Coordinates of C-alpha atoms in Angstrom, one line a residue:
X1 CA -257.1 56.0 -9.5
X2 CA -259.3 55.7 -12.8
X3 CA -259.7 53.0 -14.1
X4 CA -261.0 52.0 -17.9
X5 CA -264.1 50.2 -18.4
X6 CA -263.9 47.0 -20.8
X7 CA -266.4 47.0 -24.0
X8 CA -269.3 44.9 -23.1
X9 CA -269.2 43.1 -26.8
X10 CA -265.4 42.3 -28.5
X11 CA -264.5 44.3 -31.9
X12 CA -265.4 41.5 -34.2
X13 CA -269.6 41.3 -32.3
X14 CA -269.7 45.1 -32.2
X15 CA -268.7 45.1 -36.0
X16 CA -271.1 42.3 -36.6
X17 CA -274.0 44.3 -34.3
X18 CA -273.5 47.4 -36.7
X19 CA -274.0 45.6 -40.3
X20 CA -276.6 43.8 -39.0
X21 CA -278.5 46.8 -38.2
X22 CA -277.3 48.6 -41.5
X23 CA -278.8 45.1 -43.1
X24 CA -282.1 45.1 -41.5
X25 CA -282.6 49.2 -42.1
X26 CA -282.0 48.6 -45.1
X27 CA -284.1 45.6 -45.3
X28 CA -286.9 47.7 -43.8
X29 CA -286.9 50.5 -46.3
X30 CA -286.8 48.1 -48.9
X31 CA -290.0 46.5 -47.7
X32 CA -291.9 49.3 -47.2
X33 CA -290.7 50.7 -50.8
X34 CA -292.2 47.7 -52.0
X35 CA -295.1 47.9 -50.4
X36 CA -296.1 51.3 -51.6
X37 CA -295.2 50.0 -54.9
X38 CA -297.8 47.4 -55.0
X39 CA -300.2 50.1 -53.5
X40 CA -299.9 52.9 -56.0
X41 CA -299.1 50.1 -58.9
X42 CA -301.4 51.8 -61.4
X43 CA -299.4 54.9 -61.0
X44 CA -296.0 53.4 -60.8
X45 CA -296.4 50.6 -63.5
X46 CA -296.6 53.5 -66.2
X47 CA -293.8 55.3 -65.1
X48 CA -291.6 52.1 -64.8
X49 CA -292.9 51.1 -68.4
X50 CA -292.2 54.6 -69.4
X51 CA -288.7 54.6 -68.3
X52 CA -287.8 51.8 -70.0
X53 CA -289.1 53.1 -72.9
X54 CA -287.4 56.8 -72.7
X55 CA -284.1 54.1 -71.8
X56 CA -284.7 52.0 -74.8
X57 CA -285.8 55.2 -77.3
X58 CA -283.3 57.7 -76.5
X59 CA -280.7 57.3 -79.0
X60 CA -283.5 58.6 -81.9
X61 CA -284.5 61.7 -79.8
X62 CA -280.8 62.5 -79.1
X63 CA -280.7 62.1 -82.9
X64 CA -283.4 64.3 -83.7
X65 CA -281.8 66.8 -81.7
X66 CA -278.7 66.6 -83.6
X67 CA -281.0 67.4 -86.8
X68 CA -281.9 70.5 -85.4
X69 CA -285.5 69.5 -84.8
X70 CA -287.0 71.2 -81.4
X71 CA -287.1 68.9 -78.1
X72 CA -291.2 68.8 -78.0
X73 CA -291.5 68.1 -81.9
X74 CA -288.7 65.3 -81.6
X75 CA -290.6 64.0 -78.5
X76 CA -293.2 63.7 -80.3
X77 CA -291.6 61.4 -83.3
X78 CA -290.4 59.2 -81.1
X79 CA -293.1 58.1 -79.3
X80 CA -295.1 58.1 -82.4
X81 CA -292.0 56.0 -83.8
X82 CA -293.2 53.9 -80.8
X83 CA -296.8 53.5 -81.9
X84 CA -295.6 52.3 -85.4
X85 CA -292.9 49.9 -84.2
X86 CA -294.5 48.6 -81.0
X87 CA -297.6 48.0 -82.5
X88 CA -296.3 46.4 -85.8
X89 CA -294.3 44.2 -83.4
X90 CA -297.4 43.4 -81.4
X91 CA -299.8 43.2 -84.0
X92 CA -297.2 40.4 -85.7
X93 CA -296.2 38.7 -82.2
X94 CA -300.2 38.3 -81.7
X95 CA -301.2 37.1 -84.9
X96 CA -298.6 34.6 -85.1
X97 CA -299.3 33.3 -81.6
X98 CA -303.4 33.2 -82.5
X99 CA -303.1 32.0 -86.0
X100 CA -300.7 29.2 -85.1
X101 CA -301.5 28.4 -81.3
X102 CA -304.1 25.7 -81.8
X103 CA -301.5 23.7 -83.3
X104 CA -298.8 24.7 -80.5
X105 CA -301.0 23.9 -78.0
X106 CA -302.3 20.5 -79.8
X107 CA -298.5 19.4 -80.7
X108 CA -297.6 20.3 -77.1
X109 CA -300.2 17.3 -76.0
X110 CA -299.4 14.8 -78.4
X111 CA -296.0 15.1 -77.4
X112 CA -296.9 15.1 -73.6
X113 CA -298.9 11.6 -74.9
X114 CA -295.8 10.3 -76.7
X115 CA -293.2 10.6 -73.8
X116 CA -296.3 9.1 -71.4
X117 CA -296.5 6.4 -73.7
X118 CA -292.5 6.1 -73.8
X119 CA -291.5 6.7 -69.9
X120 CA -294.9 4.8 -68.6
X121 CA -295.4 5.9 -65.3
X122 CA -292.8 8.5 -64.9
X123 CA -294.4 9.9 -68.2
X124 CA -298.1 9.6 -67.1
X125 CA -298.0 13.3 -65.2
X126 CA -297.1 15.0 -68.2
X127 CA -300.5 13.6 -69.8
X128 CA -302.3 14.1 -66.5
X129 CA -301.1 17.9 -66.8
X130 CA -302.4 18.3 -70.3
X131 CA -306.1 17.0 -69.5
X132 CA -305.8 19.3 -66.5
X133 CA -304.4 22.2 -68.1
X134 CA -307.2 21.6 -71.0
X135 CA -310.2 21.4 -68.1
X136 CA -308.5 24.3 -67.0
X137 CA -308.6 26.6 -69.8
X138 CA -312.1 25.4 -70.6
X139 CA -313.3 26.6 -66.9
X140 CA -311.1 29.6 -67.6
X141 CA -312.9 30.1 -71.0
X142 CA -316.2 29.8 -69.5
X143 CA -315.4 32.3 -66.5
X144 CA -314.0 34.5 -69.0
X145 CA -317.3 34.6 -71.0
X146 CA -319.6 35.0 -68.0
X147 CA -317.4 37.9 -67.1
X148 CA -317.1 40.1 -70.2
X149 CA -317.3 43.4 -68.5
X150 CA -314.5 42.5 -65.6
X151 CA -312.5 41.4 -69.1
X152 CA -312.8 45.1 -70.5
X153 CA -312.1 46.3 -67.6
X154 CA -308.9 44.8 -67.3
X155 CA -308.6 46.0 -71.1
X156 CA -309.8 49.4 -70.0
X157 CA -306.7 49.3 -67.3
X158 CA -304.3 48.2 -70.0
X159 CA -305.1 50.3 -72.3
X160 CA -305.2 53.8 -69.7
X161 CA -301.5 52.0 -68.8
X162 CA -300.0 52.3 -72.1
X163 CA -301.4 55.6 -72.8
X164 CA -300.3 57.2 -69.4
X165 CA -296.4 55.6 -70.5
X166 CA -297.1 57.1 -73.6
X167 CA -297.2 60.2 -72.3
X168 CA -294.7 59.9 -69.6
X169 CA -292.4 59.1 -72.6
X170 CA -292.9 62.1 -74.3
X171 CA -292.4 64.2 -71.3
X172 CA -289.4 62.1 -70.0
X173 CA -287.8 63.0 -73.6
X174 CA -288.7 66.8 -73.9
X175 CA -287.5 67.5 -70.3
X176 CA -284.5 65.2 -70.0
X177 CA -281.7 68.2 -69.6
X178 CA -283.9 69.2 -66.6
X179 CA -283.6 66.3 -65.0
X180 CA -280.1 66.7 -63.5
X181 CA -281.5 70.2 -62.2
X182 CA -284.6 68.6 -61.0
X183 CA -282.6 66.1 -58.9
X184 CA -280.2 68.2 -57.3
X185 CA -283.0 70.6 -56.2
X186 CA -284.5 67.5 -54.2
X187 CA -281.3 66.2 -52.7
X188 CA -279.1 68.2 -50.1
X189 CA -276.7 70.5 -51.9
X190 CA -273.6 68.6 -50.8
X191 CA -274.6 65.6 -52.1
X192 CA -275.8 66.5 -55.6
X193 CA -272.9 65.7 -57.5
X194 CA -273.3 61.8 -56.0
X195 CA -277.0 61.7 -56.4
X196 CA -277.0 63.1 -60.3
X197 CA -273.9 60.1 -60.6
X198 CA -275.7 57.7 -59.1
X199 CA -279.0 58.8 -61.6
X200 CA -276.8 58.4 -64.3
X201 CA -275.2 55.5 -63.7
X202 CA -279.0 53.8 -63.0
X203 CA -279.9 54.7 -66.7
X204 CA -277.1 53.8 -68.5
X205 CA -277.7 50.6 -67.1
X206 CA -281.1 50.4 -67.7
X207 CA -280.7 52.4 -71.2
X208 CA -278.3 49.2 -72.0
X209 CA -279.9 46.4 -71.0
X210 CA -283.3 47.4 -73.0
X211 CA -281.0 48.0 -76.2
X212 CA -279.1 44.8 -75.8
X213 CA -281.6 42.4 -74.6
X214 CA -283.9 43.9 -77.9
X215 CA -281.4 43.8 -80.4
X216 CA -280.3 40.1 -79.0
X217 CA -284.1 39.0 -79.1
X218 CA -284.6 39.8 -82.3
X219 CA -281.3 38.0 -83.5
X220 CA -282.7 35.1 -81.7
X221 CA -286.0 35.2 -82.7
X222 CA -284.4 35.4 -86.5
X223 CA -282.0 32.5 -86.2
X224 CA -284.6 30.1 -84.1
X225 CA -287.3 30.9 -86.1
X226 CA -284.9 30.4 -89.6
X227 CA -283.9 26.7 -88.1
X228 CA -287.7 26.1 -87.6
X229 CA -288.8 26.6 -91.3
X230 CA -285.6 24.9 -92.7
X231 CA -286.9 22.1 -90.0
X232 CA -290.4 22.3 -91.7
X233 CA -291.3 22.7 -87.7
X234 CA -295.2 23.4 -87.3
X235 CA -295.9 26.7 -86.2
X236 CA -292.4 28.2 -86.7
X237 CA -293.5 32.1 -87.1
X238 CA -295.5 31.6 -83.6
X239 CA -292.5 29.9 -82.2
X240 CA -290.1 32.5 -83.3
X241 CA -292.3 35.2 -81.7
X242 CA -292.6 33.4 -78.7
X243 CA -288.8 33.8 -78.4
X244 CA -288.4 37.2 -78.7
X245 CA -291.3 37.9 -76.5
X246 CA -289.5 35.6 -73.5
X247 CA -285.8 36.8 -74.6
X248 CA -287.0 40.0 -72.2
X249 CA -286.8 37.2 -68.8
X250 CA -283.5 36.5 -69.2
X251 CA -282.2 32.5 -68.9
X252 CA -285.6 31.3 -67.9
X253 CA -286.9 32.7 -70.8
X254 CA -284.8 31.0 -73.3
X255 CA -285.3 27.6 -71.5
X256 CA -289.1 28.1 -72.0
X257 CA -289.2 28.9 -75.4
X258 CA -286.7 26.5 -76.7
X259 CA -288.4 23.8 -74.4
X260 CA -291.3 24.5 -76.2
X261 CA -290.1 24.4 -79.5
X262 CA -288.5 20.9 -78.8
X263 CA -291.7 19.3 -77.6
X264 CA -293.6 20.7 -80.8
X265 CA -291.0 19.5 -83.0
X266 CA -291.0 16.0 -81.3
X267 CA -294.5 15.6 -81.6
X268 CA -294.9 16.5 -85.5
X269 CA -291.6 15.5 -86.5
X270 CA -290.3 12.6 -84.7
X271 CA -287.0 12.5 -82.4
X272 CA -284.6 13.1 -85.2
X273 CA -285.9 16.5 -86.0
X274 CA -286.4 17.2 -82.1
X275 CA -282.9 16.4 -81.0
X276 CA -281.9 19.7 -84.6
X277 CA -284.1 21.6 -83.1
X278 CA -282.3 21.2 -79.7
X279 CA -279.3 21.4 -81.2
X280 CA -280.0 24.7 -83.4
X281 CA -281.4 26.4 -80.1
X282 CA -278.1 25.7 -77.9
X283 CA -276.2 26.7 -81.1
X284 CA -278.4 30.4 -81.0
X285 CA -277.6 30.1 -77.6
X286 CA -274.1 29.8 -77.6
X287 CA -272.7 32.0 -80.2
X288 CA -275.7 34.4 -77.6
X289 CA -273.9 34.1 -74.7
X290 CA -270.2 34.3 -76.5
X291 CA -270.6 36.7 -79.0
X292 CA -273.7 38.7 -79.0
X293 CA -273.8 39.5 -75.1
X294 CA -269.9 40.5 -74.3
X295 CA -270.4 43.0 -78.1
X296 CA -273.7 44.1 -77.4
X297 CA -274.2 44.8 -73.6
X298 CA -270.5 45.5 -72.7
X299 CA -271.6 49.0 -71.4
X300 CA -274.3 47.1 -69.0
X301 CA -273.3 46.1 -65.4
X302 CA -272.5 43.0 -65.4
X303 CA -274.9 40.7 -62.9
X304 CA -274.0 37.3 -61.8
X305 CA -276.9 34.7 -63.3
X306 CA -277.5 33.5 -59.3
X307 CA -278.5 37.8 -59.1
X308 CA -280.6 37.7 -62.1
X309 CA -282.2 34.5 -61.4
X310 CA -283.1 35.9 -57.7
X311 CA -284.3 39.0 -59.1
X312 CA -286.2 37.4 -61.9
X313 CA -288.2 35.1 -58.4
X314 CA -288.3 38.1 -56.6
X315 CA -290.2 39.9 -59.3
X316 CA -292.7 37.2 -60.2
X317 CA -293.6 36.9 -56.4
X318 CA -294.4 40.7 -56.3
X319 CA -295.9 41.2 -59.6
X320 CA -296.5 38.3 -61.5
X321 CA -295.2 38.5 -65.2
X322 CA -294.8 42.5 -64.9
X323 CA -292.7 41.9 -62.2
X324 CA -290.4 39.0 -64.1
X325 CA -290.0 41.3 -67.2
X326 CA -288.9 44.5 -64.7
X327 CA -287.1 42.9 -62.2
X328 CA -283.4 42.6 -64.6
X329 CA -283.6 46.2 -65.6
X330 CA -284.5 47.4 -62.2
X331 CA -281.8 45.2 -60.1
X332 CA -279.2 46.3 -63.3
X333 CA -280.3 50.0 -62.1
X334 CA -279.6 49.1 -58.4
X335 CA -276.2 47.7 -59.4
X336 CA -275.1 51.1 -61.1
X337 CA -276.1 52.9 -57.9
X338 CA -273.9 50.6 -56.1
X339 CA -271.1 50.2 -58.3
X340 CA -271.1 54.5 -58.2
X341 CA -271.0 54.4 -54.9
X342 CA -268.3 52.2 -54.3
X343 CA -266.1 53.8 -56.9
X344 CA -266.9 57.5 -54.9
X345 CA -266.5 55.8 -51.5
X346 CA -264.3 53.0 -52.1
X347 CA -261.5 55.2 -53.8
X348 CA -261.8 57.6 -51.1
X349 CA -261.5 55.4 -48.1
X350 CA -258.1 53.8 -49.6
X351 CA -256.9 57.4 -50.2
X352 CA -257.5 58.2 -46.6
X353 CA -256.0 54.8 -45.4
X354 CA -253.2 55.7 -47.7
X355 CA -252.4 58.7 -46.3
X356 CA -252.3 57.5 -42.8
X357 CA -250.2 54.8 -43.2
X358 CA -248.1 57.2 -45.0
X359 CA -248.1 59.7 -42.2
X360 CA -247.5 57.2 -39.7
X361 CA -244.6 56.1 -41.5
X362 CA -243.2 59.4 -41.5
X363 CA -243.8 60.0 -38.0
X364 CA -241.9 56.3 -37.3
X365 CA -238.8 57.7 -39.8
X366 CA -238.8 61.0 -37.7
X367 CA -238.9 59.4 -34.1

């Protein structure tokens, strides 16, 4: 007589056995992607940058194509439409930030001195991190001028960056009907359809987070920087550029800039002014997060803050401030995949349950 051998593990452990493996394989392939990532960064920061460009750009070469003009010539307007408005944008952001940063930095101390002087001892760190942050920079300045050719260097590397994204923006544009067939050529043939869906779905997201979050920075960076001058707030064109600049981290991003503003306003202006400043930056924050955000980015995936927070941690701890700016877009990416996939997948496994319970209705009706 045969008899049946009993499961080592019950359903529920053998079920928890399997995800756990799924989770640490993909855990594992997610480290090493990482890794290679860190590895080859001064080939993969371009072609992230440039991504994010071709996302944020695309509209005025799809336009251009609409006019008739050829795909290399409108290629080449746009990213010479980049040059202009990029670095306009920068040349402003940086003169703004070096013409009024002295008095930032100085109204940043005082204030650091007048809550010290206010809390006592629970304000004396806050001066203590002022004198250290000034020995700092000084030690920094002096390293800095010892080391001028390690600073070009770095300049050298910034500069072959944006040039190399340049580039990879033009050719990005120009080829971006071959993509699909470039794709599918790479993937098995019967999963093409899902991996050119999955593609897609990664670049509207990112194509609609780069549009939002710019149009919604400079909205902010108008309003806050509007309040400052009706404030008569020191520094207010430096200020508003610092906005839009840190409107790109999103959250943590606003906190610091309107933190920032606050504490210059307090020390030049006194408390009352402080507490409108305050009071204009939640109000650019509010009608941000209730109007702008659900009209602007409703064709981005939605990400839960806890994600974005997570991400934007994640990011820093890989790449410093690069990593921080390209760690939204890239999770939003990551989040299309998935939400494709679980559309494809998800639809078809309730089909299939569907039709089972269906059949093994029919087969209870017939018996």
């Amino acid at each position: 007589m045969q008899t049946s051998r009993a499961p080592l593990l019950p359903e529920p452990a053998r079920k928890l056995a399997a995800w756990c493996a799924v989770a640490l394989l993909v855990a594992g392939v997610a480290a090493v992607f990482v890794w290679l990532c860190v590895v080859f960064k001064a080939a993969v920061t371009p072609v992230l940058l440039a991504i994010l460009g071709t996302a944020l750009l695309g509209p005025l070469y799809r336009r251009l194509l609409r006019m008739k003009v050829s795909p290399s010539l409108a290629a080449a307007v746009t990213v010479l439409a980049v040059l202009v408005v990029v670095g306009g944008a920068t040349y402003i952001v940086v003169a703004a930030l070096i013409e009024t940063g002295d008095q930032i930095l100085a109204s940043l101390r005082q204030a650091a001195v007048d809550i010290a002087e206010h809390f006592g001892a629970a304000g004396t760190s806050l001066e203590d991190l002022a004198e250290n942050a000034r020995t700092l920079l000084e030690k920094f300045g002096g390293t800095a001028a010892s080391g001028v050719i390690s600073g070009l260097s770095v300049v050298g590397q910034m500069l072959a960056t944006a040039v190399l994204a340049l580039l990879l923006i033009f050719f990005f544009l120009r080829d971006s009907d071959r993509a699909a067939g470039s794709l599918r050529s790479l993937v098995p043939a019967a999963t093409g359809d899902t991996a050119e869906a999955m593609a897609r779905r990664a670049f509207e997201a990112v194509e609609g987070f780069m549009r939002g979050t710019t149009f919604v920075a400079l909205v902010d960076a108008i309003l806050i920087g509007a309040g400052l001058l009706v404030l008569q707030v020191p520094g207010a064109v430096g200020l508003a550029a610092l906005v839009f600049v840190t409107a790109y981290i999103p959250y943590l991003g606003a906190f610091l800039s309107g933190a920032v503003a606050v504490l210059v306003a307090l020390a030049d202006r006194g408390f009352v002014i402080a507490l409108w400043v305050l009071g204009v930056v939640l109000a650019v924050q509010v009608i941000e997060g209730n109007l702008l955000q659900p009209m602007v980015q409703s064709r981005t995936v939605q990400m839960h803050p806890a994600a974005v927070m997570l991400a934007i941690t994640a990011g820093a701890s890989v790449a410093g401030v690069l990593g921080m700016l390209l760690a939204v877009p890239l999770t939003a990416a990551a989040t299309g995949v998935l939400g494709e996939l679980r559309a494809r997948y998800g639809s078809h496994a309730e089909a299939e349950a569907g039709a089972g319970g269906g059949a093994g209705a029919g087969a209870g009706g017939a018996g």
